[in-house]
Short mmCIF file of C-alpha atoms and ligand atoms in Angstrom, two decimals:
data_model
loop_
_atom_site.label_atom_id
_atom_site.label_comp_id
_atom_site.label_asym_id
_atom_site.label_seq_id
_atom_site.Cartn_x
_atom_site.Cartn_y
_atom_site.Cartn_z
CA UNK A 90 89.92 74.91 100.77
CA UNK A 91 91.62 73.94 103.73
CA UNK A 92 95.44 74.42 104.16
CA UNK A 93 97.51 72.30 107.03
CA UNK A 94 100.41 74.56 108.41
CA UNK A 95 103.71 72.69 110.43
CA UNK A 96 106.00 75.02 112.34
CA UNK A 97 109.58 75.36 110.62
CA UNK A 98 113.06 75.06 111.80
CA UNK A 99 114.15 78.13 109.32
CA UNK A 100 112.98 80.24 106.54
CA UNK A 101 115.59 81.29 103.86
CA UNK A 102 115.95 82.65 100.65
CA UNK A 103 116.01 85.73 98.03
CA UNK A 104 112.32 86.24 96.54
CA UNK A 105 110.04 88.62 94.96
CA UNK A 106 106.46 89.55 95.82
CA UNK A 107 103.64 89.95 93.75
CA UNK A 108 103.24 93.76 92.12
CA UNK A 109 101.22 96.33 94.46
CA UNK A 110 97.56 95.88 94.47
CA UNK A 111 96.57 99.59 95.35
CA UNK A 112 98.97 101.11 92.31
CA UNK A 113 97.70 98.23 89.56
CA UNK A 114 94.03 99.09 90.43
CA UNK A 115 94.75 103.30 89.84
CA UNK A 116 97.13 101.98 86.52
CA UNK A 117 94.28 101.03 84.96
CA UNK A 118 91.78 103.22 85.78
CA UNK A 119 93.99 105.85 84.87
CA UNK A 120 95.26 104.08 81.70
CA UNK A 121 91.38 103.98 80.56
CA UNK A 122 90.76 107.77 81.40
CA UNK A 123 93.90 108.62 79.30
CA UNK A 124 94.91 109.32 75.85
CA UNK A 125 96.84 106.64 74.16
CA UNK A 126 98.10 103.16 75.21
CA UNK A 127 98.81 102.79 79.02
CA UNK A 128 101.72 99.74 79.41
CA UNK A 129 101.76 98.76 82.61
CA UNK A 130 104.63 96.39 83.59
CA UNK A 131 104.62 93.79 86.53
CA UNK A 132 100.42 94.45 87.41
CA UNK A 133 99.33 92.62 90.28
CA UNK A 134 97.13 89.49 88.52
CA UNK A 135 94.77 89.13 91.87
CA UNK A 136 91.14 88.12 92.25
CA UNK A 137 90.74 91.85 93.15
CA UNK A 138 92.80 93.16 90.30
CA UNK A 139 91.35 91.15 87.66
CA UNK A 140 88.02 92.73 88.74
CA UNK A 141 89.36 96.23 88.00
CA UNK A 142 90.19 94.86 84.74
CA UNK A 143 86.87 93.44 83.83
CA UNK A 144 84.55 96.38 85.33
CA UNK A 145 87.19 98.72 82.87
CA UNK A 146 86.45 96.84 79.82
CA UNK A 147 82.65 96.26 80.57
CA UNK A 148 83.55 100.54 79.96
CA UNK A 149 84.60 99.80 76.64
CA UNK A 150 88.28 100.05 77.13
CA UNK A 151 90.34 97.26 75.22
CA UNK A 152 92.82 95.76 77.42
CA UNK A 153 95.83 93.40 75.75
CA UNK A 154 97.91 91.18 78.82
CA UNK A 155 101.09 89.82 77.10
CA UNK A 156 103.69 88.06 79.44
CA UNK A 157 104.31 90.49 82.27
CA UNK A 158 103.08 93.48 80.53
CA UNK A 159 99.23 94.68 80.18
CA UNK A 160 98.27 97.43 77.79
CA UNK A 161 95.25 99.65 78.62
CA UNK A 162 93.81 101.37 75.12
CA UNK A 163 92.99 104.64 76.74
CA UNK A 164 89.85 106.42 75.02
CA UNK A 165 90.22 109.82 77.51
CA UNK A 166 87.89 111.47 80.09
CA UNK A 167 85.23 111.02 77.64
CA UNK A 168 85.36 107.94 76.47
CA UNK A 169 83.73 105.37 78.44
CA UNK A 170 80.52 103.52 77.56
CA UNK A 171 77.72 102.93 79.49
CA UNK A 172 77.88 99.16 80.85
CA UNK A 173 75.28 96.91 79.50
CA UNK A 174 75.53 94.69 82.52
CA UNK A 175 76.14 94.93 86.80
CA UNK A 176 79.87 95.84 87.11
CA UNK A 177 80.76 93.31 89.29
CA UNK A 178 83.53 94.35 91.98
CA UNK A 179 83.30 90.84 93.63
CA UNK A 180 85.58 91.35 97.32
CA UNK A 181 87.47 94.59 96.03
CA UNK A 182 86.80 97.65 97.94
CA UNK A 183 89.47 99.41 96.20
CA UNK A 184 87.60 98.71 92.84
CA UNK A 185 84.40 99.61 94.19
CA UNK A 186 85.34 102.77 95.86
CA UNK A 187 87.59 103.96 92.75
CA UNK A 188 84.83 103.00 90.23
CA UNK A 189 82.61 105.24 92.27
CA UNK A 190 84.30 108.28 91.53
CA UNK A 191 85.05 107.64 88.23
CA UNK A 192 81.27 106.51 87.27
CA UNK A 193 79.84 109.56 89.38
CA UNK A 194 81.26 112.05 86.80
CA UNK A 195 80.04 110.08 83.47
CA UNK A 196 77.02 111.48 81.69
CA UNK A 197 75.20 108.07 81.70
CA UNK A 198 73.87 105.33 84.81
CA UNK A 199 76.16 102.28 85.97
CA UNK A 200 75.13 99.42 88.42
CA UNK A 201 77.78 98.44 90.91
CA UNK A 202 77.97 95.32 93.30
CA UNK A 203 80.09 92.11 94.67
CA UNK A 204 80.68 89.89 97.04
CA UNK A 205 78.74 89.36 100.50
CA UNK A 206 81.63 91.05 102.34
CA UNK A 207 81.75 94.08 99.85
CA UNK A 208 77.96 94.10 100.62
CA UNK A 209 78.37 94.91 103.57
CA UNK A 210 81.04 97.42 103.90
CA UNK A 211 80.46 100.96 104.54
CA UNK A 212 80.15 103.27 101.16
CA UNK A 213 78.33 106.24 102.51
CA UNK A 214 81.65 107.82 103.05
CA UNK A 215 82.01 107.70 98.97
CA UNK A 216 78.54 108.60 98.17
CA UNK A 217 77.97 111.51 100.37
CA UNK A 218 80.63 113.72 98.95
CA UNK A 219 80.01 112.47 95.46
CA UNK A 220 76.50 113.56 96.18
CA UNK A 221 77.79 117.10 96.94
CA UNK A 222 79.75 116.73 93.70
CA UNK A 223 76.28 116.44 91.82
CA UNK A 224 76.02 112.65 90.97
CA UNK A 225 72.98 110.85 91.89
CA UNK A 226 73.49 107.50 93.77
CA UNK A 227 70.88 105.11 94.98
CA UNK A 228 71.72 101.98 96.48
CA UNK A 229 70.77 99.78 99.91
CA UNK A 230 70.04 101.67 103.40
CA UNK A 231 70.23 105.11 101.31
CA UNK A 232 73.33 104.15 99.29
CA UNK A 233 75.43 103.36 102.46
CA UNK A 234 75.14 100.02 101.01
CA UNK A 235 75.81 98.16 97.45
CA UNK A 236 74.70 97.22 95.05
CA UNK A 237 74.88 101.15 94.05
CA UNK A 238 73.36 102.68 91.18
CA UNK A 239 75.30 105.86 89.91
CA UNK A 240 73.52 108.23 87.28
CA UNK A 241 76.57 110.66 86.93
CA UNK A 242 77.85 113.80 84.99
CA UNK A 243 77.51 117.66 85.47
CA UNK A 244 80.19 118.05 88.80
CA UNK A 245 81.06 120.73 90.05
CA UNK A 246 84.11 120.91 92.23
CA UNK A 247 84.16 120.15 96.19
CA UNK A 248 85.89 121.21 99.00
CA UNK A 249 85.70 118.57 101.72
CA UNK A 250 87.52 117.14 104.79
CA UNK A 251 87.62 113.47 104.68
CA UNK A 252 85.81 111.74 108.31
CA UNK A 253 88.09 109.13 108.06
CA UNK A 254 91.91 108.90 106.98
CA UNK A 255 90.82 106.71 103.89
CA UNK A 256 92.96 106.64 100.54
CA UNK A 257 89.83 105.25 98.80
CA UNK A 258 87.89 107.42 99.66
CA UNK A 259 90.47 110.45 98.69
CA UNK A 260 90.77 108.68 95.64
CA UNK A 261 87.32 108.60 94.38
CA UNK A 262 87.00 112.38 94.77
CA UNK A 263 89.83 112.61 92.95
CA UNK A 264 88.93 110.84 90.09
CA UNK A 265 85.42 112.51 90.23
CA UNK A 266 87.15 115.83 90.44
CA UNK A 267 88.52 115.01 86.93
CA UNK A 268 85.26 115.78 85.54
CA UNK A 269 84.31 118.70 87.60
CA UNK A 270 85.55 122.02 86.63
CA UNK A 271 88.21 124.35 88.86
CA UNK A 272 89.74 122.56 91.83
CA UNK A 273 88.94 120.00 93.73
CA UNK A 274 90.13 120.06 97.04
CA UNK A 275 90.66 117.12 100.40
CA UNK A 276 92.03 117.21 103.42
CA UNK A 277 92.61 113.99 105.61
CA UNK A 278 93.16 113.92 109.10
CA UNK A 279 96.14 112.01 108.35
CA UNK A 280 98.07 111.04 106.01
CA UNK A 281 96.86 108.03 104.13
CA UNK A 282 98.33 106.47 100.68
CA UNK A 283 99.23 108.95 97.48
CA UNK A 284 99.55 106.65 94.66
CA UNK A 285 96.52 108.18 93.42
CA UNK A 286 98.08 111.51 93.24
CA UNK A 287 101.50 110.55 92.22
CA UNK A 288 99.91 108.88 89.67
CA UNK A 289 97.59 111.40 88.48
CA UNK A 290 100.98 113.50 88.40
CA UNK A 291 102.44 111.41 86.32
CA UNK A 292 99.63 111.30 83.70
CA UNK A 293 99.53 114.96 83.17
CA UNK A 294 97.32 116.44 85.54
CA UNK A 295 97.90 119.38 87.73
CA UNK A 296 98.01 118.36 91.38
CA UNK A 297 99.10 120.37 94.41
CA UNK A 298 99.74 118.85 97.71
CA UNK A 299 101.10 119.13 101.17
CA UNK A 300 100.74 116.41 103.99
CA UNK A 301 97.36 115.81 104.41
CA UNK A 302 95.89 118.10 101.50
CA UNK A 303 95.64 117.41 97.83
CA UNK A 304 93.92 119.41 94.85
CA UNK A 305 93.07 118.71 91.81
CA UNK A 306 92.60 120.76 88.49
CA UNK A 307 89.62 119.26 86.96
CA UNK A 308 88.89 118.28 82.91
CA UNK A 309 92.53 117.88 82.33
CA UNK A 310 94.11 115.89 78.93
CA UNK A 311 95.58 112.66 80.61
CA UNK A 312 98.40 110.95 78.64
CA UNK A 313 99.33 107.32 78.55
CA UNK A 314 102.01 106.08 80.60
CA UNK A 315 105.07 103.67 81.06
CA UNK A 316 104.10 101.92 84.54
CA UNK A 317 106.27 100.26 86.91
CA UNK A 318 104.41 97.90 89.62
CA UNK A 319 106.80 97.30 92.35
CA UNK A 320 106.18 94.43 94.66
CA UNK A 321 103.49 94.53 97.17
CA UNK A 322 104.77 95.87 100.51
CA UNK A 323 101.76 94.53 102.00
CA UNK A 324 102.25 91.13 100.85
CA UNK A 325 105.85 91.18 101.99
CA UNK A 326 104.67 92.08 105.20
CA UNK A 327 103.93 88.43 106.16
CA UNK A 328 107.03 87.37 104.43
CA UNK A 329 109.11 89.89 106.94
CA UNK A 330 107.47 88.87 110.36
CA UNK A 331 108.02 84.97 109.37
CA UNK A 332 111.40 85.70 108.55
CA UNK A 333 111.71 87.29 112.25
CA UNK A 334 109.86 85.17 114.35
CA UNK A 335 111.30 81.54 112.85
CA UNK A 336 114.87 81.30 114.36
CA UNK A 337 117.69 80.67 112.03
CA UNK A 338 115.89 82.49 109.09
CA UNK A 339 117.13 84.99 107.00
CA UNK A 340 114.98 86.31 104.15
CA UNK A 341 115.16 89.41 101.23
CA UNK A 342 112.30 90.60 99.15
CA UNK A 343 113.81 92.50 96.42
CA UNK A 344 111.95 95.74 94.45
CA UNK A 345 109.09 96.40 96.85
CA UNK A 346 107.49 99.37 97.09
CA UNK A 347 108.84 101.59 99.70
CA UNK A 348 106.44 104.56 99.56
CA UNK A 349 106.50 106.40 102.63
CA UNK A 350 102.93 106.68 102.82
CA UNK A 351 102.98 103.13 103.11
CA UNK A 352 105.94 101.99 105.44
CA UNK A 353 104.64 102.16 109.10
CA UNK A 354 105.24 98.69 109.53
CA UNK A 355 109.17 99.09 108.63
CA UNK A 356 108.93 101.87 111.25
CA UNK A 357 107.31 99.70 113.54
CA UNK A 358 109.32 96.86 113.21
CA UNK A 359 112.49 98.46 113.32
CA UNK A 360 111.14 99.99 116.66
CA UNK A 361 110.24 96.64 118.04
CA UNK A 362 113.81 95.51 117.63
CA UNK A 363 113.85 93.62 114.46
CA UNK A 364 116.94 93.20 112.23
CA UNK A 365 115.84 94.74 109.36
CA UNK A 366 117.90 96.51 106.43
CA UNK A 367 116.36 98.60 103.29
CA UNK A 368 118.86 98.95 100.80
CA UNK A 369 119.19 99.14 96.94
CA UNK A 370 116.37 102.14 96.91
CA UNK A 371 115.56 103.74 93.63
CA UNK A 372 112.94 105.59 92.15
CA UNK A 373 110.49 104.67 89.25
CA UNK A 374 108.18 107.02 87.89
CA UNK A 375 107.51 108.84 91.08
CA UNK A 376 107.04 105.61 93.24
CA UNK A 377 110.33 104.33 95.71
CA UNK A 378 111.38 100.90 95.54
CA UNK A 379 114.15 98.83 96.63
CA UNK A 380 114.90 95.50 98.79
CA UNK A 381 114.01 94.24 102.59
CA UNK A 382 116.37 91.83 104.24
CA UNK A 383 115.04 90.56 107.71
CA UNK A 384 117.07 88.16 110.13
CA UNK A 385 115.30 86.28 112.95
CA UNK A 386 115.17 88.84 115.88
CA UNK A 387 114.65 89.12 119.39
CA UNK A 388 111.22 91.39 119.28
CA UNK A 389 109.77 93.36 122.04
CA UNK A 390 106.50 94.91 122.64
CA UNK A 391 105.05 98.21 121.59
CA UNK A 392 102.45 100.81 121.40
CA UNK A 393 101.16 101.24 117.69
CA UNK A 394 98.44 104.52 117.16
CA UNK A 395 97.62 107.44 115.96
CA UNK A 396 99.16 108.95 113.01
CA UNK A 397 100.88 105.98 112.01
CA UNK A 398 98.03 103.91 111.89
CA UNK A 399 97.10 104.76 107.59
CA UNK A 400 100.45 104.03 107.27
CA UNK A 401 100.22 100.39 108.03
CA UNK A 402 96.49 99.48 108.26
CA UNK A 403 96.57 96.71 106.20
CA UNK A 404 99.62 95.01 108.15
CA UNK A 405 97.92 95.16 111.52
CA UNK A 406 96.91 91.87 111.04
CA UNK A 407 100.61 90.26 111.11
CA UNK A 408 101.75 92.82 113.21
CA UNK A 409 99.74 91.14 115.68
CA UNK A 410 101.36 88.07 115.15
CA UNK A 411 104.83 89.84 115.23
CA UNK A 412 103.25 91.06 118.87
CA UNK A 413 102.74 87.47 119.77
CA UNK A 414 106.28 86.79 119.10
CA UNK A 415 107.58 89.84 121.35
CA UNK A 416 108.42 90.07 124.76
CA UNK A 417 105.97 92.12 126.63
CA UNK A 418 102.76 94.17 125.49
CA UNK A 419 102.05 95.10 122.71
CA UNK A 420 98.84 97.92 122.55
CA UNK A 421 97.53 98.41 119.25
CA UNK A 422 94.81 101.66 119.30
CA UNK A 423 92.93 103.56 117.12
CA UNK A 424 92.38 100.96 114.66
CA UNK A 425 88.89 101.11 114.17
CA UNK A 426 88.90 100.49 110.42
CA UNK A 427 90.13 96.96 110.95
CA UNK A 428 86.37 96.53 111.61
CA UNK A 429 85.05 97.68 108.35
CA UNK A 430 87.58 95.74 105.83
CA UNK A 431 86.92 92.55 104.15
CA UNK A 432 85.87 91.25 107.84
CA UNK A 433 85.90 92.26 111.22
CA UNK A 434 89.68 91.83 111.51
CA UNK A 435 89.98 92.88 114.94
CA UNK A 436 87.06 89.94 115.76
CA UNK A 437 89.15 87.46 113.28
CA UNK A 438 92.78 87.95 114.28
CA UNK A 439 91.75 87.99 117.84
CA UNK A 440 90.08 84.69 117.47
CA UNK A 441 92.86 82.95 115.34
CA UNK A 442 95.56 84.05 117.38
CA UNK A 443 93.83 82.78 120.69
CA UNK A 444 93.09 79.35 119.13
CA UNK A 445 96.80 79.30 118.55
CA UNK A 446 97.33 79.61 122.21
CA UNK A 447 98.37 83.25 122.31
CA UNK A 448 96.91 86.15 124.86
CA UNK A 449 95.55 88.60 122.78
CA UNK A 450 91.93 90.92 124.32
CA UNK A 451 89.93 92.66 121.67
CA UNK A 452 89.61 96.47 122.62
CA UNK A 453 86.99 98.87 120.93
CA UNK A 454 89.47 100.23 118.76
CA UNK A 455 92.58 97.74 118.63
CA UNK A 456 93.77 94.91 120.33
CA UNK A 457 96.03 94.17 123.22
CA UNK A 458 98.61 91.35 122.82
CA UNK A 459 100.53 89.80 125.56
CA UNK A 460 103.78 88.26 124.03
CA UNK A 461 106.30 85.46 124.62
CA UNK A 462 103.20 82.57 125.51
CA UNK A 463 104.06 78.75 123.07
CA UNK A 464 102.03 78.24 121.03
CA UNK A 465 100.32 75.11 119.94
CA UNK A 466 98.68 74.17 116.42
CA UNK A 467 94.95 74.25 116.11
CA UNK A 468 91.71 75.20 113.54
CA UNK A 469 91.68 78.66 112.42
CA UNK A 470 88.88 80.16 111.04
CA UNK A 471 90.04 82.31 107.70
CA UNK A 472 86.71 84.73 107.72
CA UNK A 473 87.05 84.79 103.67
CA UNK A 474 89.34 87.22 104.43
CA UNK A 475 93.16 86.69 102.60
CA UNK A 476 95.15 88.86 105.46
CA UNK A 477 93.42 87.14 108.42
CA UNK A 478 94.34 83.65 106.34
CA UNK A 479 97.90 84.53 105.68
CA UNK A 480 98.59 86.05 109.01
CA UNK A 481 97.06 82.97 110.82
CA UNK A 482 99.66 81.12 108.46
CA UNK A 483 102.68 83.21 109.98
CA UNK A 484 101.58 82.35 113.30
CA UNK A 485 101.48 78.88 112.94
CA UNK A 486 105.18 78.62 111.29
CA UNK A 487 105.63 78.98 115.28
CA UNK A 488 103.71 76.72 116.52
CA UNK A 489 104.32 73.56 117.85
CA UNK A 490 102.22 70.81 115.78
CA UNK A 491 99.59 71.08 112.95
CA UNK A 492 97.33 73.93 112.14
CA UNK A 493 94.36 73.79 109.88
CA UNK A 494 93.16 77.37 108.01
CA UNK A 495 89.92 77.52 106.18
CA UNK A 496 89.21 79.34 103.33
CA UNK A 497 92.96 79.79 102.16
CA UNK A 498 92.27 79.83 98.62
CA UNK A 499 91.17 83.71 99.41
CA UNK A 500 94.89 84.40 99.57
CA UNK A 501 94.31 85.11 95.36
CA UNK A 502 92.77 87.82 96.11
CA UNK A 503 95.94 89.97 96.77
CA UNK A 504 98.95 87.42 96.75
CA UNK A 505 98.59 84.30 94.50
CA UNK A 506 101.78 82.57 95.27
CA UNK A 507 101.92 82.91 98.83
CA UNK A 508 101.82 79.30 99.93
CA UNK A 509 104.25 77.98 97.27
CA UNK A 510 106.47 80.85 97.83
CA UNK A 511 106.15 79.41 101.93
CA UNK A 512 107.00 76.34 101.29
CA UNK A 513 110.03 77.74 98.82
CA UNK A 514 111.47 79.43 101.67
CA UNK A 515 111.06 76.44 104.17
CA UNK A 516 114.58 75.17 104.76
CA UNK A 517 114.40 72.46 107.70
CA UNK A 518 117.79 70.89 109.34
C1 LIG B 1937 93.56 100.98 99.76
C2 LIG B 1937 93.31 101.77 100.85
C3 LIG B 1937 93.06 101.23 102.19
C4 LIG B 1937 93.52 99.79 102.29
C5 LIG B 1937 93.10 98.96 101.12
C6 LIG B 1937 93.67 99.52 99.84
C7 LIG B 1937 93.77 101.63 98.45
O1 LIG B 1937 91.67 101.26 102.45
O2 LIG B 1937 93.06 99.22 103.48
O3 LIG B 1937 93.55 97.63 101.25
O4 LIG B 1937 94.27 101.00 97.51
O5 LIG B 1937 93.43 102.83 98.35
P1 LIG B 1937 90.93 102.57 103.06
O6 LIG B 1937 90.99 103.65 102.07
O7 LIG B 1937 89.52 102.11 103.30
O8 LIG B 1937 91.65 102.88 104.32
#
């Protein structure tokens, strides 16, 4: 599907997001591994969500939706059931990654695949490790590739030092540590989302942590939870840099997730000079939420690497366009990653924003954005890839004339409502 984008005089109103993809994936993957029913209020209902939610019940875990609510029928560590079919993950690497640690510690075999793009991201930095753990995993290019096989069960514990700051990753030996006796240990090089831990904290295990290091005490009794989804920082993320680059805006997303392991791109922002407030912060069940007001803003350039970069990987995308918007340079580095998501997003946004007009050089591992340049409408390519559609959408609220975006039914995958909600916000005068 094709989507035709006009710039906008203004963008105003009061709005929610959709609930957080990464914490409605480990809901109900921990809500199956528990005892008892999981409710989980305000899950994200995304393409990649709803694949969770299938590959769990091809596990033999019941799950009930009813209104906002879902209910996971927990059957505990030991309850799954071998799947009589492929476990599709279709373009979810959260899912696939996640499933992979789980699976690896189950005394029977699972198949695992999905989409082209999921095909062809890396998953040797799962296997390997779960190999250590015990589990036997066979799968394209020597299981760097799916579709996996997994014949698990028998772990033993690991100690291991993650390659790559990666919260899926993390995650998966977490959830395979479940099953493996004594401690499980990680360190990242840095810090990268905790929901997983928090999480795991919440249903009963014992976790230790400090920045960068988690453990885990394996074969623990997990008990159903009470589960608060907050909205999707990440989705409000392209909700934010519209509401800063379109003059006479004003915008505020109420009860998103404020996580700190997840809220580089307030940092960010704030440091570029936008007119951003957080206020009305509380805590739910271990996760921070509250509500973002931005104002249009006069932005200016910066350098974004480093540490920060876990912190706001999936942003980068609109941060770019944020860049565009800025006076002066903006440098991002160290942002390898972007390669290896659902598509080369350093290639994509580079492309997209240069159709558009802008100055922006692809560098090995980021980008380099010269800011302040009009833009003019034009066709965008959307890779298949939701963030590289939506941000391409932000952009072109700024442009002068008509853009066209391909593929921008993929937005479903992590925010279905985002082009309704854009048009909601649209005031023109
Ligand atoms: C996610 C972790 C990140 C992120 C992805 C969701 C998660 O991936 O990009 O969208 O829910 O754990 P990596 O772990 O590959 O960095």
């Amino acid at each position: 599907m094709q989507k035709k984008i006009t710039s906008v005089q203004g963008l105003r109103g009061v709005i929610h997001v959709p609930g957080d993809k990464s914490i409605s994936h480990r809901a109900i993957i921990l809500g199956a591994l528990a005892e008892g029913t999981t409710e989980i209020e305000d899950s994200l209902a995304s393409g990649d969500c709803l694949r969770t939610r299938r590959c769990i019940s091809s596990l033999g875990v019941p799950i009930k939706t009813a209104k906002d609510k879902i209910y996971v029928e927990g059957q505990g560590l030991w309850g799954l059931q071998e799947p009589n079919k492929i476990l599709n993950v279709g373009n979810s690497g959260t899912t696939m990654r996640l499933l992979c640690g789980v699976l690896a510690g189950q005394p029977f075999t699972s198949f695992l695949s999905g989409d082209a793009s999921l095909c062809r991201r890396p998953m040797e930095r799962v296997v390997l490790p779960l190999r250590k753990m015990g589990a036997q995993i066979m799968g394209r290019q020597g299981a760097s590739l799916a579709p996996l096989a997994i014949m698990g069960g028998n772990l033993k514990p690991l100690t291991y030092q993650l390659p790559v700051a990666s919260a899926q990753v993390k995650s998966a030996l977490l959830l395979a540590g479940l099953y493996a006796p004594g401690w499980t240990e990680i360190l990242e090089p840095s810090v990268s989302r905790n929901h997983t831990e928090l999480m795991l904290e919440a249903f009963g295990a014992q976790v230790e942590r400090e920045e960068g290091w988690v453990r885990l005490k394996g074969l623990p009794k997990l008990q159903a939870q009470q589960i608060f989804v907050p909205g999707d920082l990440s989705s409000a993320a392209f909700l934010l840099v519209a509401g800063l680059i379109v003059p006479h805006s004003r915008i505020t997303i109420k009860s998103v997730g404020l996580n700190p392991t997840r809220c580089g791109i307030i940092d960010i922002l704030h440091a570029m000079g936008a007119n951003l407030r957080v206020f009305d912060r509380e805590e739910k069940a271990g996760e921070v939420q509250g509500a973002i007001e931005v104002e249009s803003s006069s932005l200016q350039g910066i350098s974004i690497g480093g540490e920060i970069i876990p912190r706001l990987i999936d942003e980068l995308p609109v941060l770019a366009v944020a860049a565009l918007f800025a006076r002066g340079v903006t440098e991002i580095r160290d942002a390898g990653e972007l390669k290896v998501k659902e598509s080369n997003r350093l290639m994509a946004i580079c492309e997209g924003l240069t159709r558009l007009g802008g100055c922006v050089e692809e560098l090995p591992d980021g980008l380099r954005i010269q800011g302040g340049r009009p833009l003019r409408g034009a066709f965008c390519r959307g890779f298949s890839d939701h963030r590289i559609v939506m941000a391409l959408a932000i952009a072109a609220l700024g442009a002068e004339g008509e853009t066209m975006i391909n593929n921008a039914e993929t937005v479903e995958i992590s925010f279905p409502g985002f082009w309704r909600l854009l048009d909601e916000l649209r005031c023109e005068k």
